[in-house]
Amino acid sequence: MVNKADMLSRISEMVHDKKIEGIADIRELTNREGIRIEFVVKKEANANVVLNTLFKYTALQSSFSINNVALVGGRPRTMTLRDMLATFVDFRHEVVVRRTRFELDKALKRAHILEGLLKAIDVIDEIIAIIRASRSVDDAKATLMATFGFDDIQAAAIVEMRLRQLTGLEKDRLQAEYDDLEKFIARCQQILASDAEQLAIVKSETQDLKARYGDPRRTEITLSDDEFNPEDFYADEDVVITISHLGYIKRTALTEFRTQARGGVGKKASATRDEDFIEHIYVANMHSTMLFFTDQGMCYRLKVYELPEGSRTSKGRAVQNLLSIDPSDRIRTYLNARSIEDPEYTDNHFVILVTKKGVVKKTNLTEYSNRRSRNKGIIAIGIREGDELLDALLTDGSHEIMIAARKGRCCRFNEEEVRAIGRSGSGVRGINIDEDDEVVGAISANPKAEDAASHTVLVVSENGYGKRSDPDEYRLTSRGAKGVKTIAITDKTGPLVAIKSVTEDNDLMIITKSGLTIRMAVSDIRVAGRATQGVRLINIREGDAIAAVSPVAKAEEEAPEEETEAEVTA
C-alpha cells in the first residue's frame, strides 16, 4: 500500500530537483469521495509528458507482465485472457450438460418406480393377496409382473413397500413427488435440447459464485524464495518448429505429422495468408535453446518451450512479437543448441555461418552465451554489401563442411581450414561460384563418428526431384574451390534448392510455397550417383515450388491413405 504523504513528499523533491518538470503546483482537494490530489501543469508544459513522467518515477501507476500457462487437453499452453475465458466457459458448459444428463437419468428411474407404487396402491387388496399366497419373494414378483404388467424394478419396489405407504397421506406424498419429478424431467429435457439454456445456467451459476465468494482479495502476491525452473513444466520431447515467409512461428507435436508414400500429394501443414508460405521447418527438443540468425547477421535466442504452441493447421505467432528484430530484417536460419549455459559444452562447439555469396565463418559457441542475445540480439557475422546470411551449422571442431550452390555444384572441405574468429568478423570464401549463382544450403558431418557410414547426402530440386548419394562420391577439396556436380540440373528438375544430411532412420518433410507438406521415409528414396537427376519426391502443381526441406525423426508407419482434393485445399 502506497503512503500518500510519502508519495507527495517524493514528488515534491523530484519537482524541486527538476527531475520532474512542468508541474506548477500540487493541491489536495477534499470532496464527498475523499481526498483528491490535483497537479497543476505549467502553461508551456505538455500535460501528457508530465503524466508519463509521474508514472515512470512514482507508484501512481504500476504494471507487470504475466505468463498464462495452463494445461489444455493435457498439454501446457500459453493462453490469452480470451482463451482462458473461452476454455472456462467450455468446461462449465460440459459440466452442466453431463450433470443434467445424470440427473435426468436418475429422475426417470425414480419416476418409473413411483408409477408402479401409485398403480399398486389402487389395487392394493389384490397385491396383498398375491404376496401372502406366494411361497417366496421371487414368486410374488413373477405373479405381480404377469398379473398387472409391472416390470422387474417396479415389482421389487412393490414387494418391499411398507404398510405406512398404504395410508391416504402417503399416497398424496407419492403423487406430489411424481408430479414434481415430471416437471423436473421436462426441465432437464428442455436444457439438453437448447445450447442457450445451457449457457444461461453457466452464467447464472457464475454470478452466484461471484455473489458468494467475490469478497476483496485477502492474500498478498510476493516473490517465492524457492528456485523456479520452468523446464520442469515441459516434457523432454521433440517438436516440429515452423516459420513462415512472413515470420510466423509455432511449435507443433511431431506426432501430428503422419507418414505418406513417396510421390504423394501431401496434406495441409499450416493456415497461411495467400501471400505467405512455410519457409523453414526444424525439429528440436523442448529443453533446448534455439539460436535465431537473421538475413543481416544478427543472432537471438529463446528456449524451445518459450515458442508459441499451435496445431498443424494453425498460423502461429509473429516472430517480431517474441524477439526485438529490426523491421527490415527477418529470420533466415536457426540452430538447436543442447545447452547455451554449460561452459564445457560451449567451449567445445562452434557455429559455422554460410552466406548466399559463398562466404563461410567460424565462431566459438561461447560467444553466443551473451544474455543480450535473448532480447535485443547480438552480431553474429559482418555481412558484406549485396550478401545475406543463409545457413548456420553447429560443429565440434572436427567436421567436414559441404556447401551446395543453385546450379548444382557442391564443395567439400575440412572445418580446420576455417579459422575461428570473433562474432563481428565477416569470414572467408567457402565456395567459388559465378555472379549469377548463389548458395542454397550447407551441411556438416564428422567422418570419424561411429554413425558416419549411415549418413547420405540428400539433394532436392525446385520441381520436386531428389536423390541420396554416398558422401564419399564428393571428393575432398580445398576451401574456396568450385566443387563438383551434385545433381543433374534440367528443365524438368529445376535448380537445386536444398542439401541435407540424412540416414535411413529419418523421415523427410517437404513443404511447398503453397503450404502443402509431405512426410516420407528416407529409405524410400534410392541412393543414386552424384551426377544423376534423381526421382520425383512430390507432385508439384503448376505455379508451386519447393519452399523447405527437413529431415525428422522416423515415425511409426501408418497404412497409406488417399488424400482427396478437398482435404488438401481445405
XYZ file of C-alpha atoms in Angstrom, residues 2 6-15 17-21 23 39 49-63:
33
model
C 1.480 3.376 -1.049
C 5.446 9.769 1.418
C 4.451 9.843 -2.250
C 3.666 13.577 -2.203
C 6.956 14.266 -0.416
C 8.854 12.262 -3.048
C 7.092 14.080 -5.912
C 7.853 17.461 -4.327
C 11.545 16.557 -4.048
C 11.698 15.489 -7.705
C 9.940 18.704 -8.782
C 15.391 18.800 -8.200
C 13.877 19.315 -11.695
C 13.715 15.564 -12.272
C 10.021 16.116 -12.999
C 9.476 19.314 -14.970
C 4.419 20.963 -12.562
C -1.361 18.532 -10.249
C 4.527 14.279 -20.897
C 4.153 15.300 -17.237
C 1.721 12.438 -16.601
C 4.031 9.840 -18.184
C 6.951 11.202 -16.133
C 4.922 10.804 -12.933
C 4.040 7.247 -13.906
C 7.712 6.499 -14.578
C 9.220 7.821 -11.337
C 6.401 7.209 -8.847
C 3.991 4.476 -7.773
C 0.984 6.266 -9.268
C 0.864 3.524 -11.871
C 2.469 0.080 -11.731
C 2.360 -2.659 -14.332
